[in-house]
CSV table of C-alpha atoms and ligand atoms in Angstrom, one decimal:
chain,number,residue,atom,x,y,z
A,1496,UNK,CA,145.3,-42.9,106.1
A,1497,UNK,CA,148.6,-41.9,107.5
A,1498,UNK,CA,151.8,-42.5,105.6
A,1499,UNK,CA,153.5,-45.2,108.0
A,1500,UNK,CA,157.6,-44.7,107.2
A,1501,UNK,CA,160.7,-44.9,108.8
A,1502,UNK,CA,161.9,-41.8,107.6
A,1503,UNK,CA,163.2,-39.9,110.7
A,1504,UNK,CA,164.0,-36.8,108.1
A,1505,UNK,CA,160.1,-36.2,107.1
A,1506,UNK,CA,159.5,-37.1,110.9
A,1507,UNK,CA,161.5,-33.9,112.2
A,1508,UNK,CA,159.9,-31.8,109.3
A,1509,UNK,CA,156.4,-32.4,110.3
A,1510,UNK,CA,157.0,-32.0,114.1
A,1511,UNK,CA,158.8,-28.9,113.5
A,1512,UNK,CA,156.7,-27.2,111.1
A,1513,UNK,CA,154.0,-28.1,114.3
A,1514,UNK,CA,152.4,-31.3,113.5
A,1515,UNK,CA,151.6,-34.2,115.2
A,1516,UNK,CA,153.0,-37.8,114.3
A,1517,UNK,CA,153.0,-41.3,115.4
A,1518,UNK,CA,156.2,-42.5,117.0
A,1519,UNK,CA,157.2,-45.6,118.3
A,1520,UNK,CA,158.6,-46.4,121.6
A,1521,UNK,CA,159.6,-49.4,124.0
A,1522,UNK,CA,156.4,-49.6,125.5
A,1523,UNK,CA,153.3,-48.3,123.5
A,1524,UNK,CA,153.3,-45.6,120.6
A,1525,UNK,CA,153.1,-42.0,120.9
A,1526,UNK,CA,151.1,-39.0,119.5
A,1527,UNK,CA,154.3,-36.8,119.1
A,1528,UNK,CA,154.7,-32.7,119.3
A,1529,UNK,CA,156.7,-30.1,120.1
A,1530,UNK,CA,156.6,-29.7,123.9
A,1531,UNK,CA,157.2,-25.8,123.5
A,1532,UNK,CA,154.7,-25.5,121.2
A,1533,UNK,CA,151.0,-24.9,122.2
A,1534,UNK,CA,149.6,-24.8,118.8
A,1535,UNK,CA,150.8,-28.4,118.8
A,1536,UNK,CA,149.6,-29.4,122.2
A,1537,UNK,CA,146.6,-28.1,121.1
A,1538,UNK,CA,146.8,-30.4,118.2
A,1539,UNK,CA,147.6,-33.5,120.4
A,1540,UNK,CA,144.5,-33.5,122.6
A,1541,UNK,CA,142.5,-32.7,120.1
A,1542,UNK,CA,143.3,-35.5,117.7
A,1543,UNK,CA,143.2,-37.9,120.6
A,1544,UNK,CA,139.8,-36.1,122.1
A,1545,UNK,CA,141.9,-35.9,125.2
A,1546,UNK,CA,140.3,-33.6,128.3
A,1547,UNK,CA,142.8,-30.7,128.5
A,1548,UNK,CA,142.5,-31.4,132.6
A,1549,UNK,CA,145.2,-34.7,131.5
A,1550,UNK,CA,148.1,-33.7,131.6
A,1551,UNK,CA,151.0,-34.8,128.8
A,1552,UNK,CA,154.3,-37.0,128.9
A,1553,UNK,CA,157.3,-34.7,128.2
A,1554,UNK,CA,160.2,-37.1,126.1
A,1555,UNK,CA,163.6,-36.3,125.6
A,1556,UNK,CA,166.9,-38.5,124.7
A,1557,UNK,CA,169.2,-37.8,128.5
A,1558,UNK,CA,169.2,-37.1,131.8
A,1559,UNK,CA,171.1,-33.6,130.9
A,1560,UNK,CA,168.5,-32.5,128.7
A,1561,UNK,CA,166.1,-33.1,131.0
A,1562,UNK,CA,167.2,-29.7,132.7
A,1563,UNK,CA,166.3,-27.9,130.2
A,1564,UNK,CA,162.6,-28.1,131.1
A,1565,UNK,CA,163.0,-29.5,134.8
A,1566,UNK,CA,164.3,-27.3,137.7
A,1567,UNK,CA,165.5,-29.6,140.3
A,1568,UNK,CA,165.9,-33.6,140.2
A,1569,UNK,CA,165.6,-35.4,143.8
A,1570,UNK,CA,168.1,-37.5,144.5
A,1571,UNK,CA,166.1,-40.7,144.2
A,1572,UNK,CA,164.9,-39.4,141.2
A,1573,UNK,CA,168.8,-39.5,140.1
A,1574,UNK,CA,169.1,-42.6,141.2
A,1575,UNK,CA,166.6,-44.4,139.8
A,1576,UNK,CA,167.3,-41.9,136.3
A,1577,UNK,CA,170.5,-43.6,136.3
A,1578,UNK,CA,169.2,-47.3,136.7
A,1579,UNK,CA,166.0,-47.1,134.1
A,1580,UNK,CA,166.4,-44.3,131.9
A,1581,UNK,CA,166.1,-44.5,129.1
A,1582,UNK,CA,163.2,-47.5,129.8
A,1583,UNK,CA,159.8,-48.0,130.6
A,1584,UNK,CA,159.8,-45.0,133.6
A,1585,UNK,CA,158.1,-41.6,134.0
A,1586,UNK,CA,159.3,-39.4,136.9
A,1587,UNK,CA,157.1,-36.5,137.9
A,1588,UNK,CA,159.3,-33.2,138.3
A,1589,UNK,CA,159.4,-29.5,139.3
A,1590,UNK,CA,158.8,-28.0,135.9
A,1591,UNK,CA,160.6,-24.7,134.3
A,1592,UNK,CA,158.2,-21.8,132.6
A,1593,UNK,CA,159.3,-23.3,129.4
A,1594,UNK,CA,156.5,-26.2,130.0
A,1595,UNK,CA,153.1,-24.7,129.5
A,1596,UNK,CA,150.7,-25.5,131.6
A,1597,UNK,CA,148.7,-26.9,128.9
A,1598,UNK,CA,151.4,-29.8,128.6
A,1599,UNK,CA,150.8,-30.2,132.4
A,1600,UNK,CA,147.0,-29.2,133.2
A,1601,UNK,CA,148.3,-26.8,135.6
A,1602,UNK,CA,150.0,-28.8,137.4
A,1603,UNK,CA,154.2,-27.6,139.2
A,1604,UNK,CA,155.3,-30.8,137.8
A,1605,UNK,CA,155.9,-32.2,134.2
A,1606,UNK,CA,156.1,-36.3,133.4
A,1607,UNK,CA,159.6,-36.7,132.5
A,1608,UNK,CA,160.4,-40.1,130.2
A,1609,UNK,CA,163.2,-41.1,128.0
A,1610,UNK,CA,162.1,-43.7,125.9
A,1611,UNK,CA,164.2,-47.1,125.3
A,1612,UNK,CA,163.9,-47.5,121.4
A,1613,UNK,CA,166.7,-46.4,118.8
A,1614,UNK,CA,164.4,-44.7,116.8
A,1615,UNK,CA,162.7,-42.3,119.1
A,1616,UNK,CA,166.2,-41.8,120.4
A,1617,UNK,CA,167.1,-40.8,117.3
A,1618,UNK,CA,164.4,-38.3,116.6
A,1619,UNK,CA,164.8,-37.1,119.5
A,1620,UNK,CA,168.1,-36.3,119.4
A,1621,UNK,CA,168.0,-35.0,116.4
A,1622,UNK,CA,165.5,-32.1,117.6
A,1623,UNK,CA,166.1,-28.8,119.2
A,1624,UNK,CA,162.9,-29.3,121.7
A,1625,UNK,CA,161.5,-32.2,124.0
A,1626,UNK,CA,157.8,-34.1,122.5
A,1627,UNK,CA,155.2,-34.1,124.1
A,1628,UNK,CA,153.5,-37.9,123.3
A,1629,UNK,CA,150.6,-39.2,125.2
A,1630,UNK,CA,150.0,-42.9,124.1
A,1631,UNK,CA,148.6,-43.1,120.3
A,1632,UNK,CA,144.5,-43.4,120.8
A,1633,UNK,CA,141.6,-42.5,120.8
A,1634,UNK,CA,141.0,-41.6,124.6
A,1635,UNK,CA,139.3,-44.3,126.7
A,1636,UNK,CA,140.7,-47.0,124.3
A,1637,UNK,CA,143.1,-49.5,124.3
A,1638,UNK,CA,146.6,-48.0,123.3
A,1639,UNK,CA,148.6,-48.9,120.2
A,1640,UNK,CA,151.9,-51.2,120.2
A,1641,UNK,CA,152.1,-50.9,116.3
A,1642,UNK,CA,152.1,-48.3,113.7
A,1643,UNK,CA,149.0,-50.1,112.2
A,1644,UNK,CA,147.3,-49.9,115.3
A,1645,UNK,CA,148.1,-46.3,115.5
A,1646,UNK,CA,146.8,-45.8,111.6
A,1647,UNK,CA,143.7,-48.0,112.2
A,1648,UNK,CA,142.9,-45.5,115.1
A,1649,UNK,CA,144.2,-41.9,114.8
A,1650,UNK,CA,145.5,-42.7,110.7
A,1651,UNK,CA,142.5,-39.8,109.2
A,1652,UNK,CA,144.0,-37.3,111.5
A,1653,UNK,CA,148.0,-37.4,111.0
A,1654,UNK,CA,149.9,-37.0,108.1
A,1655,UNK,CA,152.9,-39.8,109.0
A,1656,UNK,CA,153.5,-42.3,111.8
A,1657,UNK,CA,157.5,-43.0,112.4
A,1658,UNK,CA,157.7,-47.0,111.9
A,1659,UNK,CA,159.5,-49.0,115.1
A,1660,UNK,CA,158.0,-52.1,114.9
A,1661,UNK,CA,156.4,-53.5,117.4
A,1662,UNK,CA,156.9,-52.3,121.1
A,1663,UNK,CA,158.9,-55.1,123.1
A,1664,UNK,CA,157.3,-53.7,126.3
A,1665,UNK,CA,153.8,-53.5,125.6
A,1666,UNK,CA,152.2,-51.8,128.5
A,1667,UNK,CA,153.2,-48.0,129.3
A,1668,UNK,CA,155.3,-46.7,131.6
A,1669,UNK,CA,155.6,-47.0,135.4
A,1670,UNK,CA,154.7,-43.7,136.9
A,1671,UNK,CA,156.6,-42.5,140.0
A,1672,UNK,CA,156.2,-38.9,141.8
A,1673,UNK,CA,158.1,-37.6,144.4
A,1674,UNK,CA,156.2,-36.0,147.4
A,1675,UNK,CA,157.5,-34.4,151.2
A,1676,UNK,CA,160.3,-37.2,150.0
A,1677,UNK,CA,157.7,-40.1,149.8
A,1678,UNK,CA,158.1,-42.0,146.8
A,1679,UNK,CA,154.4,-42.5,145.0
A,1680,UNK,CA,154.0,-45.1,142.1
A,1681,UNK,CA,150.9,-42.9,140.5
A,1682,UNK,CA,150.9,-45.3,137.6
A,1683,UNK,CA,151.8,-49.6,137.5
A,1684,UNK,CA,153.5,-50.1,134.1
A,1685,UNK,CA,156.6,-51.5,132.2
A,1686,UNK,CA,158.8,-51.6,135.0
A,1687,UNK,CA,158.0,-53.4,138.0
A,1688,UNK,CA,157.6,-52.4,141.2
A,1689,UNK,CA,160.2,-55.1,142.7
A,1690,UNK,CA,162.8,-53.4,140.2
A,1691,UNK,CA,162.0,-49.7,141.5
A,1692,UNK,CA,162.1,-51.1,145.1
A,1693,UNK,CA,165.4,-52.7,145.2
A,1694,UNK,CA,166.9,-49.7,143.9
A,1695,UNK,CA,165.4,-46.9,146.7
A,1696,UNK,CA,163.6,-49.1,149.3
A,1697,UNK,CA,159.9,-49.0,149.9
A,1698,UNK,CA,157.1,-47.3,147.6
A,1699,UNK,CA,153.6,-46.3,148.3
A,1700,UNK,CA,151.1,-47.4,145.5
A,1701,UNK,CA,148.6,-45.0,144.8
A,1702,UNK,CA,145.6,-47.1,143.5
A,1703,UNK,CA,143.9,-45.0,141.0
A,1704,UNK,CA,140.6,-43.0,141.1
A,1705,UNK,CA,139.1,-40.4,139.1
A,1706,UNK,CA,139.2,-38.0,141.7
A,1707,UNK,CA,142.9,-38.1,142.3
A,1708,UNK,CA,144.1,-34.8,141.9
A,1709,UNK,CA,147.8,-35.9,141.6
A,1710,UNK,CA,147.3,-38.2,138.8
A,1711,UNK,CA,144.4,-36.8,136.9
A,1712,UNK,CA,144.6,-39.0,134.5
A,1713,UNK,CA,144.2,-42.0,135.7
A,1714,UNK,CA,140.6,-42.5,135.4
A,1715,UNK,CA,138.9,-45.8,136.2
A,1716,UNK,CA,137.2,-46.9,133.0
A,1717,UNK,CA,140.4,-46.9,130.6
A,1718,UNK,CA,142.3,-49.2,128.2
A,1719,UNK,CA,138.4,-50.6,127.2
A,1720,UNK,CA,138.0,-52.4,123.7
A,1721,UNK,CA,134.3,-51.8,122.2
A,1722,UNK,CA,133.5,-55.4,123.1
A,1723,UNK,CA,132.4,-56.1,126.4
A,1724,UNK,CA,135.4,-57.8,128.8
A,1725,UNK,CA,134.2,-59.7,132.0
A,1726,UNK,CA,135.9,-61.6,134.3
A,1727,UNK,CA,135.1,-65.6,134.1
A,1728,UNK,CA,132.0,-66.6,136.3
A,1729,UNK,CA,131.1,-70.2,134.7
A,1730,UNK,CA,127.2,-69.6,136.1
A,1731,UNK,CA,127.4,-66.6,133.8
A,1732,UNK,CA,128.5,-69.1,130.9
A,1733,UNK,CA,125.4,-71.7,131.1
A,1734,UNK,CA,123.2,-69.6,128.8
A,1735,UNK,CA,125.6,-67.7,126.6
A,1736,UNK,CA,126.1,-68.4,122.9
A,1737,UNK,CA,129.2,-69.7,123.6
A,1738,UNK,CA,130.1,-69.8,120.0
A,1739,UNK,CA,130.6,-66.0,120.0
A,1740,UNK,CA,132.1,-65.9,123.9
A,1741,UNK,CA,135.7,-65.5,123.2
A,1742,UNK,CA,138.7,-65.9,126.1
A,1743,UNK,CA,141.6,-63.7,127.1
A,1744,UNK,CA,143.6,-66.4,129.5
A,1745,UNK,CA,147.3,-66.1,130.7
A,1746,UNK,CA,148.8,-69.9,130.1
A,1747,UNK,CA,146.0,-71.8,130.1
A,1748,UNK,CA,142.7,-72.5,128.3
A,1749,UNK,CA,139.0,-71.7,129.5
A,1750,UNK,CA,137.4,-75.7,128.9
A,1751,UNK,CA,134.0,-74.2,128.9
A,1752,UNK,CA,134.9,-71.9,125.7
A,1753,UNK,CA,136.1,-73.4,122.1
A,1754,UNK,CA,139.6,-73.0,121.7
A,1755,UNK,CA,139.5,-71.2,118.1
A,1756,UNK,CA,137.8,-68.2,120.3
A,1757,UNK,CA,140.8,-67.8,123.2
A,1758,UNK,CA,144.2,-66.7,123.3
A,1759,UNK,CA,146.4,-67.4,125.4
A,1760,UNK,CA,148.9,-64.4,126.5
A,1761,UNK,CA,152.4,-66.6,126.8
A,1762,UNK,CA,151.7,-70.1,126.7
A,1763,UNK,CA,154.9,-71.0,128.9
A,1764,UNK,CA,153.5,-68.5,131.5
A,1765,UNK,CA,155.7,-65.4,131.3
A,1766,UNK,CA,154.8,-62.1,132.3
A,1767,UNK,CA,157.1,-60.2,130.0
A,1768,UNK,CA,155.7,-61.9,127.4
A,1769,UNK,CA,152.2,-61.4,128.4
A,1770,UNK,CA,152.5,-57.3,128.8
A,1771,UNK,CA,154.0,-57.2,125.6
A,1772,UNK,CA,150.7,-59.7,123.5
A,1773,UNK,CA,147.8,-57.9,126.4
A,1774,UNK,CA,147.0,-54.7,124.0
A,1775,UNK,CA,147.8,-56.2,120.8
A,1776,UNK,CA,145.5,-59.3,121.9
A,1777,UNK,CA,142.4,-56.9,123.1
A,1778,UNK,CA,142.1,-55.9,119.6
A,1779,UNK,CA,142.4,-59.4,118.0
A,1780,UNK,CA,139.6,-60.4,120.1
A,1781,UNK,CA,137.7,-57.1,120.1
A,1782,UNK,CA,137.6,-57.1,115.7
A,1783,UNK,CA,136.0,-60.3,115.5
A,1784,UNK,CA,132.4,-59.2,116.5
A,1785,UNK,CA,132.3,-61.6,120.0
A,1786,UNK,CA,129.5,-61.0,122.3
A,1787,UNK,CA,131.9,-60.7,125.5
A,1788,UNK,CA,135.3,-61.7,125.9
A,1789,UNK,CA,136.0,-62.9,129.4
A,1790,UNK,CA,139.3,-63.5,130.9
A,1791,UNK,CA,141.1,-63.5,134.7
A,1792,UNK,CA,143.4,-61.8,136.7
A,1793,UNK,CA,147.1,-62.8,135.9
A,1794,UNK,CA,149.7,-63.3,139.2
A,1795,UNK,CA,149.9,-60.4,141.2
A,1796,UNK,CA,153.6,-59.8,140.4
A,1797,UNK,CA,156.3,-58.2,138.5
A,1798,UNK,CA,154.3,-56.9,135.4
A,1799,UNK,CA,151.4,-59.1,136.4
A,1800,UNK,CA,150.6,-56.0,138.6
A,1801,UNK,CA,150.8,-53.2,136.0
A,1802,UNK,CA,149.1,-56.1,133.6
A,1803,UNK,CA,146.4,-56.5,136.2
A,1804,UNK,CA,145.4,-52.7,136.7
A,1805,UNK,CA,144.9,-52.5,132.8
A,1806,UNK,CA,142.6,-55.8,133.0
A,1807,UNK,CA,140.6,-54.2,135.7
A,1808,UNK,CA,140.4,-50.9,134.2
A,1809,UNK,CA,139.2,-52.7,131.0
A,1810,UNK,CA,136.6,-54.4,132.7
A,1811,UNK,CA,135.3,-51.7,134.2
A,1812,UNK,CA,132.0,-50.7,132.6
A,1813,UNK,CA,131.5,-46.9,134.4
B,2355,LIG,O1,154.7,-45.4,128.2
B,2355,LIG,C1,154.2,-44.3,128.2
B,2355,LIG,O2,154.2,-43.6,129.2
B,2355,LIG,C2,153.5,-43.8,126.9
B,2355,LIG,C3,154.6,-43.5,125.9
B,2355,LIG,C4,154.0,-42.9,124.6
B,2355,LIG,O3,155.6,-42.8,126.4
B,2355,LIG,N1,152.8,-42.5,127.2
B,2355,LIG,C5,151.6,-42.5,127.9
B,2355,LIG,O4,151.0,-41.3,128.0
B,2355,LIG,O5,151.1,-43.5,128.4
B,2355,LIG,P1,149.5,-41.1,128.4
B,2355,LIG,O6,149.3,-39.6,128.2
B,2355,LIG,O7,148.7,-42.0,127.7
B,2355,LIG,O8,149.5,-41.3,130.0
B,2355,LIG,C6,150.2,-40.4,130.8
B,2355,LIG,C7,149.7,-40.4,132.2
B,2355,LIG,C8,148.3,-39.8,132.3
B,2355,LIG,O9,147.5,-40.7,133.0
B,2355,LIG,C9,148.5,-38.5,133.0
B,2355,LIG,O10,147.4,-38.1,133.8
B,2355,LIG,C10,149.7,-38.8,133.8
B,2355,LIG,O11,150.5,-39.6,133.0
B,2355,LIG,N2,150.5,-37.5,134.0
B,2355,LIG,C11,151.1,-36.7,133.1
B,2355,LIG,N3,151.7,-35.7,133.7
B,2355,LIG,C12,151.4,-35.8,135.0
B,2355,LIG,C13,151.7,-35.0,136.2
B,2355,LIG,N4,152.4,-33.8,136.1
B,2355,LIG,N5,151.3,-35.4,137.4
B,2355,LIG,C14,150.6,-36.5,137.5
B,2355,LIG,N6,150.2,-37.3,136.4
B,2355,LIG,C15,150.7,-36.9,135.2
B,2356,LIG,MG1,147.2,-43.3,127.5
């Protein structure tokens, strides 16, 4: 197991003797290394078992440093920098040689985020080069909003995972690319769309696919726990076991399912709240050895959107 600390010292020793480490941020943890380093990119997709064709997140502490590794920033990418950064935002840039194109899979631009937590902003300040963090799992599975999370999952392949608490966000960040000055959410995350919109006007939402070259990642079948999730369909219910059919719900009980199997993501019905509980929730339910866990669709706005995609794409069984 991984030595979970908050000891920002050891933190910069291990990332800049090459290593990987867990670190915290706003809105789910991070598998951190040096962004100019390719023996510790390499590192990073191996310990996550990451396809080398996904490309990696590129953190650093301000919008100056940022030029470093970017060439040119758009001026809606300035302006919404200036509103959100640091915070739950990723903005896709024209990339310097200095970024390999391991970090990016070949791809002209790099993801550009500066996280929102004191911690990572202080490691990150505190170090000569950018990190390179995807979020802190296994691929395919549900990501991490603690350090244990990160230690039950990756804990046999690091040596230490920087200690931030939990993340107050909960879901990862909103993903926005700029192209032939169209502005392209590629990703729905911690910062909602209404937010991005009233500061530069209309966005296309690029629904995800596997076969979207601009956003390689975003495959359909993500964010899965090991136990099956369905969406309710009571018929489906009449012949389960429904002692081991446990419930995901938003702010309100399934009656066909005993309440000491359900949780309920905010009981008073907020969608902050809910973002932040959704990963942390999935493996509650997904540890206690359930047949299927069903659960619904939560309102289609704000975070309910980014909240939604990750419901979807947890469902999905391709
Ligand atoms: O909140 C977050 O963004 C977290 C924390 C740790 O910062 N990071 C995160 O990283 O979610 P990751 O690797 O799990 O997801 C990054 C996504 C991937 O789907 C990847 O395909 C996409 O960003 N991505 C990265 N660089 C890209 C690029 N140049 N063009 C298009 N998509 C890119
Ligand atoms: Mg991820």
């Amino acid at each position: 197991m991984a030595v979970i600390g908050k000891d920002i010292k050891e933190a910069i020793e291990i990332l800049k003797s090459g290593e990987v480490i867990g670190m915290p941020t706003e809105t789910v943890y991070g598998l951190a290394g040096n962004a100019y380093n390719t023996e510790a990119i390499t590192k990073i997709f191996t310990v996550k078992n990451r396809p080398t064709f996904d490309p990696l997140i590129v953190h650093t502490s301000s919008i100056e440093r940022v030029h470093e590794f970017v060439s040119e920033i758009p001026e809606k990418a300035q302006l919404l920098a200036k509103h959100f950064m640091p915070g739950p935002l990723t903005l896709l840039l024209p990339k310097k040689d200095v970024i390999s194109d391991l970090v990016t899979s070949g791809l002209e631009t790099v993801a550009v985020r500066i996280p929102n937590h004191p911690l990572a902003l202080q490691l990150l300040e505190n170090l000569d080069f950018p990190l390179a963090a995807p979020s802190a799992n296994p691929f395919g599975y549900i990501s991490p909003t603690s350090a244990q999370h990160v230690d039950n999952q990756l804990g046999d392949k690091i040596k230490y995972i920087l200690d931030g608490g939990e993340c107050t966000v909960g879901i990862e960040s909103s993903i926005i690319g700029f192209f032939d000055d169209e502005i392209v959410v590629l990703r729905k995350g911690g910062l909602a769309i209404e937010e991005i919109e009233a500061i530069v006007g209309k966005v296309r939402i690029e629904e995800h696919s596997s076969s979207n070259p601009k956003a390689p990642g975003m495959l359909k079948s993500h964010y899965a726990p090991r136990t099956r999730l369905l969406f309710t369909d009571d018929s489906l219910l009449i012949d389960e076991n429904i002692s081991k059919i446990a419930y995901l719900g938003f702010d309100k009980f399934h009656t066909s399912i005993p309440q000491e199997n359900q949780l309920l993501l905010s009981p008073g019905g907020d969608l902050s709240e809910a973002a932040k509980h959704l990963f942390a929730y999935m493996r509650l339910l997904d540890a206690r050895g359930f047949d299927k866990i069903y659960t619904d669709l939560l309102p289609e706005k704000g975070l309910g959107r980014a909240i939604n995609d990750r419901i979807k794409r947890a469902t999905t069984q391709e």
